[in-house]
């Protein structure tokens, strides 16, 4: 055990320092730069991989119980309406229907097309859907706005009469609270450094840049839709199978909804088909799925399964807010003087459209910065967290604007970034990436193609990532058992959202005992296995692995004490374990199996949690005492100037995420982040029809998601960082890996054609307009959105 | 999707009669790609799908087969897009069709999607495909695309409906001067130029083709290539894996003595029907290929275009695709 002020070697290769850290009570000495680990950090294939690829893995969608009923939900067809009457009675007479409930009552105001109105449970799914037609509902249609421009207008119909009930986007760490709602617009606290107005006033006009950047609403579109299966186990107890990224928030919500003790609600999520930020809680951000399934099950006295249809998934389970960002920049010589961003974004009826951290927190040598974000409430359906809330939006605007300014300054965009970033590792990533990517040579080639007016142009761009190690203290409680048969069991109720966390947990336990991975089993995905965190904020690995290590160290201490007895030495300190797991002491030796055989009782069991974060290496996150995670991505595009089609043949991603726990699963997450970001750059967008106030593409045909032929070749360079912040040194990668992708691609398109495309996605209509192939009639930014 | 049964009969006559008896409730299924889409989208709820695939004997062989006759080719209605793309014995002169068939949808869909189904599928318009929106095409009062979001809609030949025809084989077949063989459901067949299979919305906004109830499309017939025939097809999509074209250009021409003749230009996904661009043909006919001439022809092709506020990009996009197709067909380097 550590004592006060423990020396820990932190940093990254080429920049290692020893810091003396006061460790929390009972904390083992954290794994640092000097630790020689044999399991952690290796390329370990997923221990559940074969179950997934063979179809044996059972997702919530696959769970069928005897006598189970299927639910379907009637959803409001209007973007805003007052409910005049609802009668579910006729639905009860439809074939197979066992229960029907109203979810809205006369007088209720419904705020988006897709909101819950009523629900039924029937013996077959087609019967449930057919029965919805029998429900009689009368609406009085109300005025509405489904886009930011019209909703922010002072005369727009007000979405929220009174206080906004919805919470801010989850996982949006460090930017809490909001100002007073005016109409549908609510300011977020601005981020300010220096004096932007003064700096702008002083700047030479030719070294300033001002433009408007827009990004669309993106939907999460997880392959497995939202849903759950509820079985009542008596009047005061239930079991819930849920497609969720947070088992314990499902438990808490179901307990609160039905007035049950938390420990009488069991939640199981063995496999999960994606979440991306929209699957916290028993309900979706725009649909009370937990209540609906639980209440129908109660009334029908049978288990009820409710899985969203694909259309429901698009309209009522949350989305990534859009943004209209006005960016103003100023420079002096080769130095950035001022950054001023004003953003309006819709989070639908939900909230949380702030975009500021990239502009504020990356190019910190710029002395004057101001970012002001506004939430604009609309009747477009709820927004929610989506993989790095606010960041891909913010990155797109600031990075493309910087490239436009760099062109005016006559400065290389990569050099401009290196010159204004204070994060030592991100600077190294910029430099290293520039070499690997062949930046200077490639930028010269693209300039030549532009000058030669080639049909197919190549372009190259770069953008940066910023995230924090938001690992949570005490939230995850892990149990590690060592059994007489020399196997190790790890238990924690965490869900595996698809990152491979289960494999990493096994690696950590194997590491502590220096035992083969095959001797470790992990019990997870079940609230019975002990408290854990939601998979959001890229915090799962950083929150859970220290708890596993700490519990394993405690179990090992107990095992060592037993070994000391067996070896006949006076104290545990006289026992040493070698890398084969053999105990030595008093001139004698016992294998791990021999010691385990002599365990008294069923097993040695220890339980522990994660301590508070106690380090910030290599650099603190802006405004919080926790490590900052860096990352840089380079993108290559081709642009067909005859058709406007953009393709992305190559992305180079350079990232750090604390200690690399498993190189394969880290690479897999980065691949996913780059693919999501490329999809955001090239094609994803919710399309709303203003005449109906409804989504036109609530499917996977016209809502386009990157396919195999669109996926770039992805090269990844990883940088190990020793944060000294928790006992394993793990940090997160899910979100940082997708933040800069779309921005880098947009910068590359600017390089390819010499004209910026300032709206995502970078579809042919926009590229052809930027090329001047036709006159696009884009309306100017209305006065009510101007700063 | 509602429950339905599948019926398999052995002859065309029985199949046609079965469907005719239960009009509206019973439908023919070939590949079923678009039909099942429409059923899942809640647009249609037939109780019975009567399978063309079960037809046997000579009729079945003709529906599923591809054969040469007098230098031309007959492609059965049930030949899949995947089969067309993979055929090694089709003349190079028909290349536009093979490329179009091979670039449509995905390998999985191409392996099931039939040529007949591709020609007779319903439009992809998102107002038409939305279960709750009763547009002109579904018997409503107006085409919502005209004032709504029409980024994927027609710039040529539109009104009172602004759909684009969804078939990717239609424009190359039009350029290749193909005909279709149609059975009347009782005793006789008729063969008509493929242009006559399609109808503008001014004829009937609720239909895209001219088949009468009970008629069945049996085959597509490609005429023997003209001397030194070349053809090419170009398309652009927002997404390269599984997406619908934003626009397509198909050309057929004869290259003799360095000059182009018998020029046919057809455009896809820009009009409610596969669109023949005679203005472009006139400019190209009898001329020596040149990049400038192709630009001129491309501009002529869209000269009748009347884009709406949100789809004007399709004009330069179509120019680019037609220029590409002309360069490919003539072998003239682009730069």
Short mmCIF file of N, CA and C in Angstrom, two decimals, chain A residues 34-151:
data_model
loop_
_atom_site.label_atom_id
_atom_site.label_comp_id
_atom_site.label_asym_id
_atom_site.label_seq_id
_atom_site.Cartn_x
_atom_site.Cartn_y
_atom_site.Cartn_z
N UNK A 34 6.69 3.36 -15.40
CA UNK A 34 7.67 2.32 -15.09
C UNK A 34 7.04 0.94 -14.93
N UNK A 35 5.74 0.86 -14.91
CA UNK A 35 5.09 -0.44 -14.69
C UNK A 35 5.29 -1.34 -15.90
N UNK A 36 5.68 -2.56 -15.61
CA UNK A 36 5.84 -3.54 -16.71
C UNK A 36 4.63 -4.47 -16.64
N UNK A 37 3.73 -4.30 -17.58
CA UNK A 37 2.49 -5.07 -17.55
C UNK A 37 2.50 -6.14 -18.65
N UNK A 38 1.89 -7.27 -18.35
CA UNK A 38 1.94 -8.38 -19.33
C UNK A 38 0.60 -8.61 -20.04
N UNK A 39 -0.50 -8.26 -19.41
CA UNK A 39 -1.81 -8.44 -20.07
C UNK A 39 -2.39 -7.12 -20.54
N UNK A 40 -2.30 -6.12 -19.65
CA UNK A 40 -2.88 -4.81 -20.00
C UNK A 40 -2.02 -4.16 -21.07
N UNK A 41 -2.69 -3.63 -22.09
CA UNK A 41 -1.96 -2.95 -23.18
C UNK A 41 -1.75 -3.85 -24.38
N UNK A 42 -2.01 -5.15 -24.21
CA UNK A 42 -1.77 -6.07 -25.33
C UNK A 42 -2.98 -6.11 -26.27
N UNK A 43 -2.72 -6.66 -27.46
CA UNK A 43 -3.80 -6.79 -28.43
C UNK A 43 -4.59 -8.05 -28.10
N UNK A 44 -5.54 -7.93 -27.22
CA UNK A 44 -6.32 -9.09 -26.80
C UNK A 44 -7.66 -9.10 -27.54
N UNK A 45 -7.94 -10.13 -28.35
CA UNK A 45 -9.25 -10.21 -29.02
C UNK A 45 -10.39 -10.25 -28.00
N UNK A 46 -11.53 -9.73 -28.39
CA UNK A 46 -12.68 -9.70 -27.49
C UNK A 46 -13.03 -11.11 -27.01
N UNK A 47 -13.24 -11.24 -25.71
CA UNK A 47 -13.55 -12.57 -25.20
C UNK A 47 -14.96 -13.01 -25.61
N UNK A 48 -15.81 -12.07 -25.98
CA UNK A 48 -17.16 -12.42 -26.44
C UNK A 48 -17.30 -12.29 -27.96
N UNK A 49 -16.16 -12.15 -28.64
CA UNK A 49 -16.22 -11.93 -30.09
C UNK A 49 -16.92 -13.04 -30.84
N UNK A 50 -16.61 -14.29 -30.46
CA UNK A 50 -17.20 -15.41 -31.22
C UNK A 50 -18.72 -15.45 -31.03
N UNK A 51 -19.21 -15.02 -29.87
CA UNK A 51 -20.67 -15.01 -29.66
C UNK A 51 -21.34 -14.01 -30.59
N UNK A 52 -20.66 -12.87 -30.79
CA UNK A 52 -21.25 -11.84 -31.65
C UNK A 52 -21.24 -12.26 -33.11
N UNK A 53 -20.11 -12.77 -33.58
CA UNK A 53 -20.04 -13.07 -35.01
C UNK A 53 -20.78 -14.35 -35.37
N UNK A 54 -21.08 -15.18 -34.37
CA UNK A 54 -21.81 -16.42 -34.67
C UNK A 54 -23.30 -16.25 -34.45
N UNK A 55 -23.72 -15.09 -34.01
CA UNK A 55 -25.15 -14.87 -33.78
C UNK A 55 -25.66 -15.45 -32.48
N UNK A 56 -24.76 -15.96 -31.65
CA UNK A 56 -25.21 -16.55 -30.38
C UNK A 56 -25.46 -15.49 -29.32
N UNK A 57 -24.87 -14.32 -29.49
CA UNK A 57 -25.09 -13.25 -28.52
C UNK A 57 -26.55 -12.85 -28.54
N UNK A 58 -27.16 -12.76 -27.38
CA UNK A 58 -28.57 -12.41 -27.29
C UNK A 58 -28.71 -10.94 -26.89
N UNK A 59 -29.23 -10.16 -27.81
CA UNK A 59 -29.51 -8.75 -27.54
C UNK A 59 -30.94 -8.65 -26.99
N UNK A 60 -31.27 -7.47 -26.46
CA UNK A 60 -32.62 -7.30 -25.91
C UNK A 60 -33.66 -7.72 -26.94
N UNK A 61 -33.42 -7.32 -28.18
CA UNK A 61 -34.36 -7.66 -29.25
C UNK A 61 -34.58 -9.18 -29.36
N UNK A 62 -33.56 -9.97 -28.98
CA UNK A 62 -33.63 -11.43 -29.15
C UNK A 62 -34.29 -12.15 -27.98
N UNK A 63 -34.57 -11.42 -26.90
CA UNK A 63 -35.12 -12.10 -25.72
C UNK A 63 -36.61 -12.37 -25.91
N UNK A 64 -36.99 -13.62 -25.79
CA UNK A 64 -38.41 -13.99 -25.88
C UNK A 64 -38.78 -14.76 -24.63
N UNK A 65 -39.86 -14.39 -23.99
CA UNK A 65 -40.30 -15.10 -22.79
C UNK A 65 -41.63 -15.77 -23.10
N UNK A 66 -41.91 -16.86 -22.43
CA UNK A 66 -43.20 -17.53 -22.65
C UNK A 66 -44.35 -16.57 -22.30
N UNK A 67 -45.35 -16.52 -23.14
CA UNK A 67 -46.52 -15.68 -22.86
C UNK A 67 -46.29 -14.20 -23.05
N UNK A 68 -45.15 -13.88 -23.64
CA UNK A 68 -44.78 -12.48 -23.80
C UNK A 68 -45.69 -11.76 -24.80
N UNK A 69 -46.01 -10.50 -24.51
CA UNK A 69 -46.80 -9.68 -25.42
C UNK A 69 -45.91 -8.64 -26.08
N UNK A 70 -46.40 -8.11 -27.21
CA UNK A 70 -45.66 -7.08 -27.95
C UNK A 70 -46.40 -5.77 -27.83
N UNK A 71 -45.67 -4.72 -27.57
CA UNK A 71 -46.28 -3.41 -27.45
C UNK A 71 -46.07 -2.60 -28.72
N UNK A 72 -46.97 -1.66 -28.94
CA UNK A 72 -46.81 -0.67 -30.01
C UNK A 72 -47.36 0.65 -29.48
N UNK A 73 -46.78 1.74 -29.98
CA UNK A 73 -47.12 3.06 -29.45
C UNK A 73 -47.74 3.91 -30.55
N UNK A 74 -48.87 4.55 -30.22
CA UNK A 74 -49.47 5.52 -31.13
C UNK A 74 -48.79 6.86 -30.88
N UNK A 75 -48.32 7.47 -31.96
CA UNK A 75 -47.53 8.70 -31.82
C UNK A 75 -48.24 9.87 -32.49
N UNK A 76 -48.06 11.02 -31.93
CA UNK A 76 -48.71 12.23 -32.43
C UNK A 76 -48.25 12.52 -33.85
N UNK A 77 -49.19 12.73 -34.80
CA UNK A 77 -48.78 13.02 -36.17
C UNK A 77 -48.52 14.51 -36.41
N UNK A 78 -48.75 15.34 -35.42
CA UNK A 78 -48.61 16.79 -35.60
C UNK A 78 -47.42 17.32 -34.80
N UNK A 79 -46.74 18.34 -35.33
CA UNK A 79 -45.59 18.90 -34.61
C UNK A 79 -46.00 19.65 -33.34
N UNK A 80 -47.22 20.14 -33.29
CA UNK A 80 -47.73 20.77 -32.07
C UNK A 80 -49.24 20.65 -32.08
N UNK A 81 -49.78 20.17 -30.99
CA UNK A 81 -51.23 19.96 -30.95
C UNK A 81 -51.70 19.89 -29.51
N UNK A 82 -52.94 20.30 -29.33
CA UNK A 82 -53.60 20.12 -28.04
C UNK A 82 -54.46 18.88 -28.16
N UNK A 83 -54.40 18.03 -27.16
CA UNK A 83 -55.22 16.82 -27.19
C UNK A 83 -56.64 17.18 -26.76
N UNK A 84 -57.60 16.86 -27.62
CA UNK A 84 -59.01 17.12 -27.28
C UNK A 84 -59.60 15.90 -26.58
N UNK A 85 -59.30 14.72 -27.12
CA UNK A 85 -59.78 13.49 -26.47
C UNK A 85 -58.96 12.29 -26.93
N UNK A 86 -58.88 11.31 -26.05
CA UNK A 86 -58.21 10.04 -26.39
C UNK A 86 -59.09 8.91 -25.86
N UNK A 87 -59.39 7.94 -26.70
CA UNK A 87 -60.17 6.79 -26.23
C UNK A 87 -59.49 5.51 -26.71
N UNK A 88 -58.95 4.77 -25.75
CA UNK A 88 -58.26 3.53 -26.13
C UNK A 88 -59.21 2.33 -26.10
N UNK A 89 -60.43 2.56 -25.65
CA UNK A 89 -61.39 1.46 -25.51
C UNK A 89 -61.53 0.59 -26.74
N UNK A 90 -61.71 1.19 -27.92
CA UNK A 90 -61.90 0.36 -29.12
C UNK A 90 -60.71 -0.56 -29.40
N UNK A 91 -59.51 -0.15 -29.02
CA UNK A 91 -58.34 -0.98 -29.29
C UNK A 91 -58.40 -2.29 -28.51
N UNK A 92 -59.03 -2.24 -27.33
CA UNK A 92 -59.11 -3.45 -26.49
C UNK A 92 -59.93 -4.55 -27.14
N UNK A 93 -60.76 -4.16 -28.10
CA UNK A 93 -61.60 -5.17 -28.77
C UNK A 93 -60.93 -5.76 -30.00
N UNK A 94 -59.76 -5.24 -30.33
CA UNK A 94 -59.05 -5.73 -31.52
C UNK A 94 -58.42 -7.09 -31.23
N UNK A 95 -58.22 -7.89 -32.31
CA UNK A 95 -57.68 -9.24 -32.11
C UNK A 95 -56.33 -9.24 -31.38
N UNK A 96 -56.22 -10.08 -30.40
CA UNK A 96 -54.94 -10.30 -29.72
C UNK A 96 -54.58 -9.27 -28.67
N UNK A 97 -55.33 -8.18 -28.59
CA UNK A 97 -54.95 -7.09 -27.68
C UNK A 97 -55.28 -7.46 -26.24
N UNK A 98 -54.30 -7.27 -25.35
CA UNK A 98 -54.49 -7.62 -23.93
C UNK A 98 -54.49 -6.41 -23.02
N UNK A 99 -53.97 -5.29 -23.49
CA UNK A 99 -53.99 -4.08 -22.68
C UNK A 99 -53.82 -2.88 -23.59
N UNK A 100 -54.41 -1.78 -23.17
CA UNK A 100 -54.25 -0.52 -23.93
C UNK A 100 -54.25 0.62 -22.92
N UNK A 101 -53.36 1.56 -23.10
CA UNK A 101 -53.28 2.69 -22.16
C UNK A 101 -53.15 4.00 -22.92
N UNK A 102 -53.75 5.03 -22.36
CA UNK A 102 -53.57 6.38 -22.91
C UNK A 102 -52.33 6.98 -22.28
N UNK A 103 -51.55 7.68 -23.07
CA UNK A 103 -50.32 8.31 -22.57
C UNK A 103 -50.44 9.83 -22.59
N UNK A 104 -51.51 10.31 -23.22
CA UNK A 104 -51.79 11.75 -23.20
C UNK A 104 -53.25 11.87 -22.83
N UNK A 105 -53.60 12.99 -22.21
CA UNK A 105 -54.99 13.17 -21.82
C UNK A 105 -55.51 14.49 -22.39
N UNK A 106 -56.80 14.64 -22.39
CA UNK A 106 -57.42 15.86 -22.92
C UNK A 106 -56.79 17.07 -22.25
N UNK A 107 -56.43 18.06 -23.05
CA UNK A 107 -55.82 19.28 -22.52
C UNK A 107 -54.31 19.29 -22.61
N UNK A 108 -53.69 18.14 -22.77
CA UNK A 108 -52.23 18.09 -22.88
C UNK A 108 -51.77 18.77 -24.18
N UNK A 109 -50.63 19.43 -24.11
CA UNK A 109 -50.02 19.99 -25.32
C UNK A 109 -48.91 19.06 -25.77
N UNK A 110 -48.98 18.63 -27.00
CA UNK A 110 -47.93 17.77 -27.55
C UNK A 110 -47.00 18.64 -28.38
N UNK A 111 -45.69 18.40 -28.23
CA UNK A 111 -44.71 19.36 -28.74
C UNK A 111 -43.90 18.86 -29.93
N UNK A 112 -44.12 17.66 -30.38
CA UNK A 112 -43.44 17.23 -31.61
C UNK A 112 -44.17 16.03 -32.20
N UNK A 113 -44.01 15.87 -33.49
CA UNK A 113 -44.60 14.73 -34.18
C UNK A 113 -43.81 13.49 -33.79
N UNK A 114 -44.47 12.60 -33.10
CA UNK A 114 -43.78 11.41 -32.61
C UNK A 114 -43.97 11.24 -31.11
N UNK A 115 -44.57 12.25 -30.47
CA UNK A 115 -44.75 12.16 -29.02
C UNK A 115 -45.78 11.08 -28.67
N UNK A 116 -45.62 10.49 -27.49
CA UNK A 116 -46.49 9.41 -27.04
C UNK A 116 -47.94 9.86 -26.91
N UNK A 117 -48.87 9.06 -27.43
CA UNK A 117 -50.29 9.35 -27.26
C UNK A 117 -51.00 8.19 -26.57
N UNK A 118 -50.73 6.98 -27.02
CA UNK A 118 -51.36 5.80 -26.42
C UNK A 118 -50.54 4.57 -26.80
N UNK A 119 -50.81 3.46 -26.10
CA UNK A 119 -50.05 2.25 -26.41
C UNK A 119 -50.90 1.02 -26.17
N UNK A 120 -50.56 -0.05 -26.88
CA UNK A 120 -51.27 -1.31 -26.69
C UNK A 120 -50.26 -2.45 -26.56
N UNK A 121 -50.73 -3.54 -25.97
CA UNK A 121 -49.93 -4.78 -25.95
C UNK A 121 -50.80 -5.89 -26.52
N UNK A 122 -50.23 -6.65 -27.44
CA UNK A 122 -50.99 -7.72 -28.09
C UNK A 122 -50.13 -8.96 -28.22
N UNK A 123 -50.78 -10.05 -28.60
CA UNK A 123 -50.07 -11.33 -28.66
C UNK A 123 -49.01 -11.36 -29.76
N UNK A 124 -49.28 -10.60 -30.86
CA UNK A 124 -48.33 -10.57 -31.96
C UNK A 124 -48.00 -9.12 -32.30
N UNK A 125 -46.80 -8.87 -32.82
CA UNK A 125 -46.45 -7.48 -33.14
C UNK A 125 -47.36 -6.85 -34.19
N UNK A 126 -47.79 -7.62 -35.20
CA UNK A 126 -48.65 -7.03 -36.22
C UNK A 126 -50.02 -6.69 -35.64
N UNK A 127 -50.48 -7.50 -34.67
CA UNK A 127 -51.76 -7.18 -34.03
C UNK A 127 -51.65 -5.88 -33.23
N UNK A 128 -50.52 -5.72 -32.56
CA UNK A 128 -50.33 -4.50 -31.77
C UNK A 128 -50.34 -3.27 -32.67
N UNK A 129 -49.60 -3.34 -33.77
CA UNK A 129 -49.55 -2.19 -34.67
C UNK A 129 -50.92 -1.94 -35.31
N UNK A 130 -51.61 -3.01 -35.70
CA UNK A 130 -52.93 -2.85 -36.33
C UNK A 130 -53.92 -2.22 -35.35
N UNK A 131 -53.81 -2.58 -34.08
CA UNK A 131 -54.78 -2.09 -33.08
C UNK A 131 -54.66 -0.60 -32.84
N UNK A 132 -53.50 -0.03 -33.14
CA UNK A 132 -53.32 1.42 -32.93
C UNK A 132 -54.35 2.22 -33.73
N UNK A 133 -54.73 1.66 -34.89
CA UNK A 133 -55.68 2.39 -35.75
C UNK A 133 -57.05 2.51 -35.10
N UNK A 134 -57.34 1.65 -34.14
CA UNK A 134 -58.66 1.68 -33.49
C UNK A 134 -58.73 2.73 -32.38
N UNK A 135 -57.59 3.26 -31.99
CA UNK A 135 -57.60 4.26 -30.91
C UNK A 135 -58.12 5.58 -31.46
N UNK A 136 -59.11 6.14 -30.79
CA UNK A 136 -59.72 7.39 -31.28
C UNK A 136 -59.08 8.58 -30.58
N UNK A 137 -58.46 9.46 -31.36
CA UNK A 137 -57.83 10.65 -30.80
C UNK A 137 -58.29 11.87 -31.58
N UNK A 138 -58.62 12.92 -30.85
CA UNK A 138 -58.92 14.20 -31.51
C UNK A 138 -57.87 15.20 -31.08
N UNK A 139 -57.32 15.90 -32.08
CA UNK A 139 -56.29 16.91 -31.79
C UNK A 139 -56.79 18.27 -32.23
N UNK A 140 -56.28 19.30 -31.59
CA UNK A 140 -56.42 20.66 -32.12
C UNK A 140 -55.01 21.09 -32.49
N UNK A 141 -54.80 21.32 -33.78
CA UNK A 141 -53.44 21.64 -34.24
C UNK A 141 -53.01 23.02 -33.77
N UNK A 142 -51.75 23.15 -33.43
CA UNK A 142 -51.20 24.43 -32.97
C UNK A 142 -50.06 24.86 -33.90
N UNK A 143 -49.71 26.15 -33.78
CA UNK A 143 -48.58 26.65 -34.55
C UNK A 143 -47.27 26.03 -34.08
N UNK A 144 -46.30 25.96 -34.95
CA UNK A 144 -45.06 25.27 -34.60
C UNK A 144 -43.88 25.81 -35.39
N UNK A 145 -42.68 25.47 -34.94
CA UNK A 145 -41.45 25.71 -35.71
C UNK A 145 -40.58 24.47 -35.55
N UNK A 146 -40.05 24.00 -36.66
CA UNK A 146 -39.19 22.82 -36.55
C UNK A 146 -37.74 23.13 -36.92
N UNK A 147 -37.43 24.39 -37.18
CA UNK A 147 -36.03 24.72 -37.48
C UNK A 147 -35.61 25.92 -36.64
N UNK A 148 -34.32 26.05 -36.48
CA UNK A 148 -33.74 27.07 -35.60
C UNK A 148 -34.12 28.47 -36.06
N UNK A 149 -34.03 28.71 -37.36
CA UNK A 149 -34.24 30.07 -37.85
C UNK A 149 -35.65 30.55 -37.51
N UNK A 150 -36.65 29.71 -37.77
CA UNK A 150 -38.00 30.18 -37.47
C UNK A 150 -38.32 30.11 -35.98
N UNK A 151 -37.80 29.12 -35.29
CA UNK A 151 -38.10 29.01 -33.85
C UNK A 151 -37.47 30.15 -33.05
#
